[in-house]
Coordinates of N, CA, C and O in Angstrom, one line a residue:
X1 N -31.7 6.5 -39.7 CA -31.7 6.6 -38.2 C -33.1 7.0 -37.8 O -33.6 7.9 -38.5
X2 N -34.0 6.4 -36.7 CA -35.2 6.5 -36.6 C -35.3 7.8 -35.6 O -34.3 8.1 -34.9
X3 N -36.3 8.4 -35.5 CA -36.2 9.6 -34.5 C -36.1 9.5 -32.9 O -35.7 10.4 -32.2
X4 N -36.5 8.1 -32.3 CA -35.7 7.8 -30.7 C -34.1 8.2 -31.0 O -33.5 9.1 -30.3
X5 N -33.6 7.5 -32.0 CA -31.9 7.5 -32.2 C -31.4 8.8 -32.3 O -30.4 9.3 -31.8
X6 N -32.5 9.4 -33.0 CA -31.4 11.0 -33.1 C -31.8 11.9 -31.9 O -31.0 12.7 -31.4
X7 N -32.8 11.9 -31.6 CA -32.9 12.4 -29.9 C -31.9 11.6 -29.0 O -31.1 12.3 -28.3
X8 N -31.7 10.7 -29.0 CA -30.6 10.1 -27.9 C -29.1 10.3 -28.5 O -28.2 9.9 -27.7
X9 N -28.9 10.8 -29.5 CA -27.8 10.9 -30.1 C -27.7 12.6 -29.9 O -26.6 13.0 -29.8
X10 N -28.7 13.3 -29.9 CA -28.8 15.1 -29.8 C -28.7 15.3 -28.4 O -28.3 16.4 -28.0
X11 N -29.1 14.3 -27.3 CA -28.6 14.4 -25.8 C -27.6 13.9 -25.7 O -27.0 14.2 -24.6
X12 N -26.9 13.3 -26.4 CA -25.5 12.7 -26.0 C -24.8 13.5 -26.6 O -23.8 13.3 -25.9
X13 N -24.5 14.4 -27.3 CA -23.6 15.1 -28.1 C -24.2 16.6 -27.1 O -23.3 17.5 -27.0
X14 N -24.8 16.7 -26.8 CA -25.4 17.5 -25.8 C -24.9 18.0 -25.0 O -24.5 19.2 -24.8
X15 N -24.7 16.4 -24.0 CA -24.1 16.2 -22.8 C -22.7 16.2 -22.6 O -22.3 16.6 -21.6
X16 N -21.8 15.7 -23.7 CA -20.6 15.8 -24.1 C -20.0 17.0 -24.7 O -18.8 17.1 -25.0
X17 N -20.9 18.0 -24.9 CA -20.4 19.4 -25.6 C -20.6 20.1 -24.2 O -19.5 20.3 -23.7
X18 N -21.8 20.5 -23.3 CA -21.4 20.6 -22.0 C -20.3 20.2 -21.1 O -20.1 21.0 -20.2
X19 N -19.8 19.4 -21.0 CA -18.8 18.6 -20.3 C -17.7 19.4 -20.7 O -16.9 19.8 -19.9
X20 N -17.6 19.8 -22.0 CA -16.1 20.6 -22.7 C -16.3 21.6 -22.4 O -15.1 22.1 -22.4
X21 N -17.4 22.6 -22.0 CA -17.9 23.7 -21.6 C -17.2 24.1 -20.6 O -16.7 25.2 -20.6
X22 N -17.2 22.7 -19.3 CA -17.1 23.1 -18.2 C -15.9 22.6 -17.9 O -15.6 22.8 -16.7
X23 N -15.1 22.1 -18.6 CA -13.6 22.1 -18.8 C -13.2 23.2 -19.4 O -12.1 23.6 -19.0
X24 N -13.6 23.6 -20.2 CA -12.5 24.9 -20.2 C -12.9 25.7 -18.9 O -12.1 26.0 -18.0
X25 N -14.3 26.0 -18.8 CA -14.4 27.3 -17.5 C -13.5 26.5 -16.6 O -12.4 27.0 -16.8
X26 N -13.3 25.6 -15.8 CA -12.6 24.9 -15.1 C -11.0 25.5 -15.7 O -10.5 26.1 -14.8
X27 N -10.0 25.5 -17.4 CA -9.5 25.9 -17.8 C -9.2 27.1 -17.4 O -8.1 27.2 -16.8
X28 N -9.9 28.5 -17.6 CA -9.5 29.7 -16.9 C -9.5 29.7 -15.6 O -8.6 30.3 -15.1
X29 N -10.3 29.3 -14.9 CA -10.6 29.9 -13.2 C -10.0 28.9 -12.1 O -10.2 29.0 -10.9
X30 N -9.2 27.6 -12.9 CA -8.9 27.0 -12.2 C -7.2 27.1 -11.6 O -6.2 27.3 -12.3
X31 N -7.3 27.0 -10.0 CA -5.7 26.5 -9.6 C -5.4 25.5 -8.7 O -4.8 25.3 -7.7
X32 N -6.1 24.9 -9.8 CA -6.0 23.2 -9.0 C -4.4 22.5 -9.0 O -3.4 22.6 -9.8
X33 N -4.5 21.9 -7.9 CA -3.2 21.3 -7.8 C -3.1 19.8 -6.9 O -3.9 19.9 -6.0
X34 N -2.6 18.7 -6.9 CA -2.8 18.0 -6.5 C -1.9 18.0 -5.3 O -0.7 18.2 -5.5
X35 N -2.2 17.8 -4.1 CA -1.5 18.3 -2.8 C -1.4 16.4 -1.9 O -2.3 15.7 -1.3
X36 N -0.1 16.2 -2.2 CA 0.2 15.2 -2.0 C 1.0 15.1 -0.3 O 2.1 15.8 -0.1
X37 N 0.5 14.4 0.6 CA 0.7 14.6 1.8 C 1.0 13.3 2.4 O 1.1 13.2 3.6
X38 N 1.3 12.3 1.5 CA 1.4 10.2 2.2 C 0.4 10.4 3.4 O 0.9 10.3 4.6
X39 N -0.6 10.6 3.3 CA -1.1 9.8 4.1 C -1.4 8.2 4.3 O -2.1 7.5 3.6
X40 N -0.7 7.9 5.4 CA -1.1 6.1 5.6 C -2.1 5.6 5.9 O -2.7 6.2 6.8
X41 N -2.7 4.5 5.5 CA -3.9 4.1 5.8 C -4.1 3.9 6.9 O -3.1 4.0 7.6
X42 N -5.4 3.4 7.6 CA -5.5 3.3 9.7 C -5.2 2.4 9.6 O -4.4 2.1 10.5
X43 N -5.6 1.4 8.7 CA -6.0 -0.1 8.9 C -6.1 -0.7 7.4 O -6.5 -0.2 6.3
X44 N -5.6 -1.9 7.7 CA -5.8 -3.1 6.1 C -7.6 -3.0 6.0 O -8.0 -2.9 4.8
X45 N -8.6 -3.0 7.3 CA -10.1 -2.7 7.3 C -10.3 -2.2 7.0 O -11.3 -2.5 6.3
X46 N -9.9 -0.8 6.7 CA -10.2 0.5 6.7 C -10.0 0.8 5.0 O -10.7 1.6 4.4
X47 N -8.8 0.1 4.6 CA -8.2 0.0 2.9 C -9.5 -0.7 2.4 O -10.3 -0.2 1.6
X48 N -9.7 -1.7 2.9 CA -10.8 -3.1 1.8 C -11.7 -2.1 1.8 O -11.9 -1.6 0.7
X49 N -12.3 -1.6 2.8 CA -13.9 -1.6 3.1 C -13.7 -0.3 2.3 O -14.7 -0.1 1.6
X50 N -12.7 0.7 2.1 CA -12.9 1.6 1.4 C -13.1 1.1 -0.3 O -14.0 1.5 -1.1
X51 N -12.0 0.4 -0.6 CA -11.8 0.0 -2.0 C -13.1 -1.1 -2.0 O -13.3 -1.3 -3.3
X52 N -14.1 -2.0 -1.3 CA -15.1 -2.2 -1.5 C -16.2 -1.3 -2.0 O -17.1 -1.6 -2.8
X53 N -16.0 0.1 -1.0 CA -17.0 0.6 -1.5 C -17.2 1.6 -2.7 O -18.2 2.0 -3.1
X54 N -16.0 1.9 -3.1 CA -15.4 2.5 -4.2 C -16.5 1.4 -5.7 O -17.4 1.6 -6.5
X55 N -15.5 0.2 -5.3 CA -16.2 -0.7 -5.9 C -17.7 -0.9 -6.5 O -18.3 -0.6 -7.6
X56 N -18.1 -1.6 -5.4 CA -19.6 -2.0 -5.4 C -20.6 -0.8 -5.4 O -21.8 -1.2 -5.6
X57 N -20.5 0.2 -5.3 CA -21.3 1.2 -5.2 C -21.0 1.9 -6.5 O -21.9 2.7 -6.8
X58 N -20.3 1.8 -7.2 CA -20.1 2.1 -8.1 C -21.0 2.0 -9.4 O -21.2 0.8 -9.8
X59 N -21.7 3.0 -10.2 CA -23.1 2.5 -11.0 C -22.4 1.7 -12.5 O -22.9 0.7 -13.0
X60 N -21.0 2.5 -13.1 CA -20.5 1.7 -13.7 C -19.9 0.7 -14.1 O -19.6 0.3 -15.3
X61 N -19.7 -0.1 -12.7 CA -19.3 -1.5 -12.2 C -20.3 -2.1 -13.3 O -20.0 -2.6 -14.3
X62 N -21.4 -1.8 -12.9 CA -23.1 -2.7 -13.5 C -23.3 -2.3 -15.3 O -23.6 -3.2 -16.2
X63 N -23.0 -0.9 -15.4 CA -23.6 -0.7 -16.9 C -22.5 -1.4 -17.6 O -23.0 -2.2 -18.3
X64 N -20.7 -1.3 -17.6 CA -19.9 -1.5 -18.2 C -19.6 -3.2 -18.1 O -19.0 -3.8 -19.0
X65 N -20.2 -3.6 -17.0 CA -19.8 -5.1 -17.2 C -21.1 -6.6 -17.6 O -20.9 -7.7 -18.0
X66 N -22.6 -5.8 -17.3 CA -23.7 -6.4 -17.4 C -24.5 -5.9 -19.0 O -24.9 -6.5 -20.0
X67 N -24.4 -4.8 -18.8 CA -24.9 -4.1 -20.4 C -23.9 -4.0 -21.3 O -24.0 -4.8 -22.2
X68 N -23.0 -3.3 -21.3 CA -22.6 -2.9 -22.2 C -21.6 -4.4 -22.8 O -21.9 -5.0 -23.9
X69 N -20.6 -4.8 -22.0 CA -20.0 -5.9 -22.4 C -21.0 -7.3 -22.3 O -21.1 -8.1 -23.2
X70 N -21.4 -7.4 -21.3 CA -22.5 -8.3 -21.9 C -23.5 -8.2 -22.7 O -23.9 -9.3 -22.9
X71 N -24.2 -7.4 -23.3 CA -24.9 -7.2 -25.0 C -23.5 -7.4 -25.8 O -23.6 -8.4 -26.5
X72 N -22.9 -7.0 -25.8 CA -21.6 -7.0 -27.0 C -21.3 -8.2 -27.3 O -21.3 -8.6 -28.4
X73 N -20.8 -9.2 -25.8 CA -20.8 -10.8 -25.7 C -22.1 -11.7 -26.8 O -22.3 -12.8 -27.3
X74 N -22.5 -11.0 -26.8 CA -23.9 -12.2 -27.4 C -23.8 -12.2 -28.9 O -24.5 -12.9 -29.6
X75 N -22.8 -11.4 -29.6 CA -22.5 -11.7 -31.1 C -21.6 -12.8 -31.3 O -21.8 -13.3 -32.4
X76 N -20.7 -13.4 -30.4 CA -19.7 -14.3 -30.4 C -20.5 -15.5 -30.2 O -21.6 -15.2 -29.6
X77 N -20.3 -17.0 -30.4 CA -21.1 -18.0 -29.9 C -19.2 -19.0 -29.8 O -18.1 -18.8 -30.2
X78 N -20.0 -19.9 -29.0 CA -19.1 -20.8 -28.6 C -17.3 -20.7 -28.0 O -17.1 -20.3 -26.8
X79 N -16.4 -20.8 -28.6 CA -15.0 -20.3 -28.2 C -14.9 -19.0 -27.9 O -14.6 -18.5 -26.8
X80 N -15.1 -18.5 -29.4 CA -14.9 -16.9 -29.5 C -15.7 -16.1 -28.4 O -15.1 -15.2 -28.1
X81 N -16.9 -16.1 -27.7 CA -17.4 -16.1 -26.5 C -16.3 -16.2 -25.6 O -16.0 -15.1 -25.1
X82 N -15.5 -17.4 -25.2 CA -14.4 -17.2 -24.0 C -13.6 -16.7 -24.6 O -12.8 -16.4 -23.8
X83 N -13.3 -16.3 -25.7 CA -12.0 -15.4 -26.0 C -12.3 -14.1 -25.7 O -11.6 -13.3 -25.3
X84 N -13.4 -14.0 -25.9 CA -13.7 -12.4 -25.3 C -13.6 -12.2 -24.2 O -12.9 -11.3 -23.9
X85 N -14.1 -13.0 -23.3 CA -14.1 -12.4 -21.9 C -12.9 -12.6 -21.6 O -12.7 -11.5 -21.1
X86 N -11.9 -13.1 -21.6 CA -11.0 -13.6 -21.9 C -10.0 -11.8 -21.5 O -9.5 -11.1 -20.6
X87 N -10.2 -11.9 -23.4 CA -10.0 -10.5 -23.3 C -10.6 -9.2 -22.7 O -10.0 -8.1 -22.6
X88 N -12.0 -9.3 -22.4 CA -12.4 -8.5 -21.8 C -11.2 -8.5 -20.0 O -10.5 -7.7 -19.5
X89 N -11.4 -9.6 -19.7 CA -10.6 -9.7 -18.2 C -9.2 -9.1 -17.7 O -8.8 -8.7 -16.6
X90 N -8.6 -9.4 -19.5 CA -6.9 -8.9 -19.4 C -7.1 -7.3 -19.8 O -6.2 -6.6 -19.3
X91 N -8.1 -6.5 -20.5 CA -8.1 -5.6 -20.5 C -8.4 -4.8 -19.7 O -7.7 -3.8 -19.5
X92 N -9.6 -5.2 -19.1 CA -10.0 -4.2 -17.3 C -8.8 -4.7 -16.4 O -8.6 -3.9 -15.5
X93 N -8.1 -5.8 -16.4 CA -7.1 -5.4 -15.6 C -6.0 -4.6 -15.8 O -5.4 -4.0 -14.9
X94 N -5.6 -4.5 -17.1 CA -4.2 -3.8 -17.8 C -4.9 -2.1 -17.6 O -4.2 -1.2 -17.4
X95 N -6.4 -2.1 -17.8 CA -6.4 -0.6 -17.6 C -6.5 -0.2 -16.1 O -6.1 0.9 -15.7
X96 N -7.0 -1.3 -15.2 CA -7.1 -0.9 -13.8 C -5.9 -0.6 -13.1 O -5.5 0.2 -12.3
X97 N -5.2 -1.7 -13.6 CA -3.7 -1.6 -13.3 C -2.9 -0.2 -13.8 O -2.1 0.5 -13.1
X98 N -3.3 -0.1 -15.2 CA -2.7 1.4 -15.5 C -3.1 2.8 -15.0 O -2.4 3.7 -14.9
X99 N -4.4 2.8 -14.6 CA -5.0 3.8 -13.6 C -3.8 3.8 -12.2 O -3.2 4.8 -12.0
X100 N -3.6 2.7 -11.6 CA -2.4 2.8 -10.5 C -1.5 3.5 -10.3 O -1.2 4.4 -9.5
X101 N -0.8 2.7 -11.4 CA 0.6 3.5 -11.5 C 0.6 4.5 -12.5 O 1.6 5.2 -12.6
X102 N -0.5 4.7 -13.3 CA -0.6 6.1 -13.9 C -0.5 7.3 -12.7 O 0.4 8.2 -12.7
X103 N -1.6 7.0 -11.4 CA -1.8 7.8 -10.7 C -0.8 8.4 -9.7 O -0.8 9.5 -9.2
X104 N 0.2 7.1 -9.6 CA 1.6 7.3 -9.0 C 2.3 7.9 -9.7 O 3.1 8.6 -9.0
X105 N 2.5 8.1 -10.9 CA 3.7 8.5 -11.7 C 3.4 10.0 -12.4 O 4.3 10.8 -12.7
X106 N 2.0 10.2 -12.5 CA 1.2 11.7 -12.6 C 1.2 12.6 -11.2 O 1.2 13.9 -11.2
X107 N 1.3 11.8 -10.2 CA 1.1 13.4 -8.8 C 2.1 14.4 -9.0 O 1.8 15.6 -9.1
X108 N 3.4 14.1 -9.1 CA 4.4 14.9 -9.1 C 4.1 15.9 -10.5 O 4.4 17.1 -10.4
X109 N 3.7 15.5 -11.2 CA 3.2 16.1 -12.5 C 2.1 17.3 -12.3 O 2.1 18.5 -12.7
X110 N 1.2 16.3 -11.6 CA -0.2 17.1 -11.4 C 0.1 18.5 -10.2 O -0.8 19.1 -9.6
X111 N 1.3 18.5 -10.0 CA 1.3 19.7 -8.9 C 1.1 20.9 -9.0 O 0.9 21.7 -8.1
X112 N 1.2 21.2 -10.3 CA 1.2 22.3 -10.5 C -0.1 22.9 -11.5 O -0.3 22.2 -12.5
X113 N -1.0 24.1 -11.3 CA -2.0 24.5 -12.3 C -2.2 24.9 -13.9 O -3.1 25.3 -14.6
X114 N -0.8 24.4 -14.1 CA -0.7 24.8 -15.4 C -0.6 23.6 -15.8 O -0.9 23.5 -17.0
X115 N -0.3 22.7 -15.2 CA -0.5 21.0 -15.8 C -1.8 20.7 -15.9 O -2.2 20.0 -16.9
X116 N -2.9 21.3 -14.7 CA -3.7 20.5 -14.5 C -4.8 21.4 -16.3 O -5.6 20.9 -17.1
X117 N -4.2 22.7 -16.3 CA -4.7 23.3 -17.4 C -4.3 22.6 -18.7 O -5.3 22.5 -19.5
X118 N -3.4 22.2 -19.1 CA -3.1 21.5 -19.9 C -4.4 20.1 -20.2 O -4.8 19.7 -21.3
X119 N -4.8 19.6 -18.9 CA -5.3 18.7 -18.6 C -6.7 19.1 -19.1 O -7.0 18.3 -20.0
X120 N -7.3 19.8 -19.0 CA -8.4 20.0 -19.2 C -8.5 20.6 -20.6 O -9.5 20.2 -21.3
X121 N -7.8 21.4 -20.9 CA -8.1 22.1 -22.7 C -8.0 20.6 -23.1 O -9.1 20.2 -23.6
X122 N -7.4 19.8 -23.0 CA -7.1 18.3 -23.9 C -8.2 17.4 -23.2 O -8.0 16.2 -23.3
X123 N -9.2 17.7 -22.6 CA -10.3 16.9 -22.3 C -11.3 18.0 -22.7 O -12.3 17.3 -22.5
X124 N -11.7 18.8 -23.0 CA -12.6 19.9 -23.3 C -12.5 19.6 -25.0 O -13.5 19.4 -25.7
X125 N -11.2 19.7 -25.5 CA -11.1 19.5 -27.1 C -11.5 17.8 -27.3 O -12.1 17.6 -28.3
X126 N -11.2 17.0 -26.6 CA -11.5 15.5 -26.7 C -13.6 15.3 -27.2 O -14.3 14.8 -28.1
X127 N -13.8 16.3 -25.7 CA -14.8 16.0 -25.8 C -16.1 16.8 -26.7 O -17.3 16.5 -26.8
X128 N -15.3 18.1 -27.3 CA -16.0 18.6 -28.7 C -15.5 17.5 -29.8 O -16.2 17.5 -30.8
X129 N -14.9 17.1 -29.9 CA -14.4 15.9 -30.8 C -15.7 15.2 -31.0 O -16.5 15.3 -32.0
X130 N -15.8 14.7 -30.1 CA -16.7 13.5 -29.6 C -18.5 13.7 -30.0 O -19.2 13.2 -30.8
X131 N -18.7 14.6 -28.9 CA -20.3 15.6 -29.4 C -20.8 15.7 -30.9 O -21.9 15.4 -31.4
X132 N -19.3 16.5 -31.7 CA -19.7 16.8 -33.3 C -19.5 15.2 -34.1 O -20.2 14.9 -35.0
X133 N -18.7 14.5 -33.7 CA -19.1 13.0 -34.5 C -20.3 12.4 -33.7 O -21.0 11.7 -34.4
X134 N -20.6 12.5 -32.4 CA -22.0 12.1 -32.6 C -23.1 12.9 -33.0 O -24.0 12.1 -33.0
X135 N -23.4 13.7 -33.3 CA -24.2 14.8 -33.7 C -24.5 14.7 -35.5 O -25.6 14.7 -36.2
X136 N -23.2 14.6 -35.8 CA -23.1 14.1 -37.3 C -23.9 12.8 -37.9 O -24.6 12.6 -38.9
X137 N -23.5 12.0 -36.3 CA -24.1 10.3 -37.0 C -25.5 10.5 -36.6 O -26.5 10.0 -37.2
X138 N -25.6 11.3 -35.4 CA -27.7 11.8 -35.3 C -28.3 12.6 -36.3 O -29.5 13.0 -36.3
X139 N -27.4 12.9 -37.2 CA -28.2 14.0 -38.2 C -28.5 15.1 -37.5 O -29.6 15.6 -37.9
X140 N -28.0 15.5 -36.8 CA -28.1 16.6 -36.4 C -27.3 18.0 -36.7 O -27.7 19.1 -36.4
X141 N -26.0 17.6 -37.4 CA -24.9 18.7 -38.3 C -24.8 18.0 -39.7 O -24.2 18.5 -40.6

């Protein structure tokens, strides 16, 4: 591994061991609760132009579909190229779609602060997971 790699591998493992930091303190001092109230939308205008701008404004729209999956695309040539996107297409939908009705079928769940604590020690432990195998592959532990 050349020394750019293990500096960008020592900020990434960095940034992802902070992140677990601030999930647990979130962990003790939090009493978060998700406070569900149906609010209805004003307007079908009011829906698009929001979920447009959710959308398009979005910086990972660009890294996740232009960088990252498109550099990944360019190992495949000819068919296997459309099989990818292919599957790239069925899978951003099966997970956008699962984000939906995940989020419908979690509120009732998320009401309470001891769920939302649950939630967070299991993203705080995820993401020391994560930090120490990159850190390992930067030569850094």
């Amino acid at each position: 591994i050349n020394e750019n790699s293990k500096i960008i591998f020592g900020l990434a493992a960095l940034w992802l061991f902070t992140y677990g930091i601030l999930r647990l303190r979130s962990l003790f001092k939090s009493d978060t609760a998700i406070l569900s109230n149906n609010i209805k939308p004003s307007s079908l205008l009011n829906a698009l132009s929001t979920t447009a701008i959710f959308t398009f404004a979005n910086p990972h729209v660009y890294l996740d579909t232009m960088i990252l999956i498109g550099s990944i695309s360019q190992q495949f040539i000819d068919l296997n190229r459309i099989f990818f996107v292919l599957g790239s297409c069925i899978a951003s939908f099966i997970w956008f779609f699962s984000i939906g009705y995940g989020a419908k079928f979690l509120t009732p769940i998320m009401q309470t602060p001891r769920n939302w604590q649950i939630l967070d020690s299991l993203i705080a432990t995820f993401m020391f997971i994560i930090a120490i195998n990159i850190a390992v592959q930067g030569g850094w532990l």
